[in-house]
Every structure is written in structure tokens, then in C-alpha cells.
Coordinates of C-alpha atoms in Angstrom, one line a residue:
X1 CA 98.2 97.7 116.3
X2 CA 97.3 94.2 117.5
X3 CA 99.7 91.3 118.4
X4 CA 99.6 89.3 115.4
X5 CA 100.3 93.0 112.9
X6 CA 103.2 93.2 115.5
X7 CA 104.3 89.0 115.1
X8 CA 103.9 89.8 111.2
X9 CA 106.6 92.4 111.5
X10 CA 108.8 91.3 113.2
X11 CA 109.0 87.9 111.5
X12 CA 108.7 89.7 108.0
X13 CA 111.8 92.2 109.1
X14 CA 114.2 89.4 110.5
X15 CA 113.0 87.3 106.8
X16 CA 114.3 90.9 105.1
X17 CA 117.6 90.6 107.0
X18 CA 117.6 86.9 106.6
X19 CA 117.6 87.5 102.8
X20 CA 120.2 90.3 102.8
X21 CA 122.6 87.5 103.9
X22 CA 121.8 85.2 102.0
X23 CA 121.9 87.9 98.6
X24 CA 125.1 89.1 99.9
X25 CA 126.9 85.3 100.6
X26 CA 125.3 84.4 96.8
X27 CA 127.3 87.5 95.7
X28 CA 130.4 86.3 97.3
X29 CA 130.3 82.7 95.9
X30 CA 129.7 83.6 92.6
X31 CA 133.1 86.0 92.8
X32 CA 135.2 84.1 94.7
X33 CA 138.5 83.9 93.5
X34 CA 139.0 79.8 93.8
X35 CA 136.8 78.6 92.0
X36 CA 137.3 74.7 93.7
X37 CA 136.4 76.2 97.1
X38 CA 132.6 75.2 96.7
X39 CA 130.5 76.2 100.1
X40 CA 128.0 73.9 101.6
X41 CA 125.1 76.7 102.0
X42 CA 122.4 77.1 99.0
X43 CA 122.3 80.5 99.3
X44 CA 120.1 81.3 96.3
X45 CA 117.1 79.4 97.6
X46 CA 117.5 80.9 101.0
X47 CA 117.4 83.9 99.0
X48 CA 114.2 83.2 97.3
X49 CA 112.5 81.9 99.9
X50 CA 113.1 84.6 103.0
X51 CA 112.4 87.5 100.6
X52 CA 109.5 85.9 99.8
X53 CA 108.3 85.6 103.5
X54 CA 109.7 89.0 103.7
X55 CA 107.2 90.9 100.7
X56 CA 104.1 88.4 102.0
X57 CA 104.4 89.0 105.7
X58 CA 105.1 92.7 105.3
X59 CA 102.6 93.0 102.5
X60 CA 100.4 91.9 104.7
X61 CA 101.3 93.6 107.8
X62 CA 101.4 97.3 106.0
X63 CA 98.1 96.3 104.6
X64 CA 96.4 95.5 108.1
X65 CA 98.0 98.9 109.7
X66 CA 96.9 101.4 106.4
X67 CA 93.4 99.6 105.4
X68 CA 92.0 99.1 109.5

């Protein structure tokens, strides 16, 4: 495995993480008990956009290690 399969993993696994947080504070706005307590964070395009790095990056990465 070169450096730049490795980069691709890494990057791609802290995206994953990144856009477990982001599902998971999404989750918790839309069931938050006071509804006037509005957060400042757009959590559903953090979402979008990190598991999308995430599948690409991965993707990409599993393709590199499996094809050669």
C-alpha cells in the first residue's frame, strides 16, 4: 500500500466519523424538546457533504488496494 491509498484512508475514515456527528447532532435537533432553542451548526449539510468525501475517498481507496 502506497502513501496516498494510506492519506485516502485516513482522510476518508475521519470524513465517516465526521458524518456520524453530524447524523447524530441532526437527530438531536430535530427531537429536541424546545423547539425555540435553534443551534447555530447546519448539521444536515455537514452531513451530506463528509459522507460524501467518506463513500468517494474510501471508494476509491478499496478500489486501489483490491484492483492493484
Amino acid at each position: 500500500m502506497d502513501d496516498s491509498t494510506r492519506i485516502m484512508m485516513i482522510f476518508g475514515s475521519l470524513s465517516a466519523v465526521l458524518a456520524a456527528v453530524a447524523w447524530a447532532g441532526d437527530r438531536r435537533r430535530h427531537h429536541r424538546k424546545d423547539i425555540d432553542r435553534v443551534g447555530f451548526m447546519p448539521w444536515t449539510p455537514i452531513f451530506f457533504w463528509s459522507l460524501l468525501a467518506a463513500v468517494l475517498l474510501l471508494g476509491l481507496s478499496a478500489r486501489k488496494i483490491l484492483g492493484g
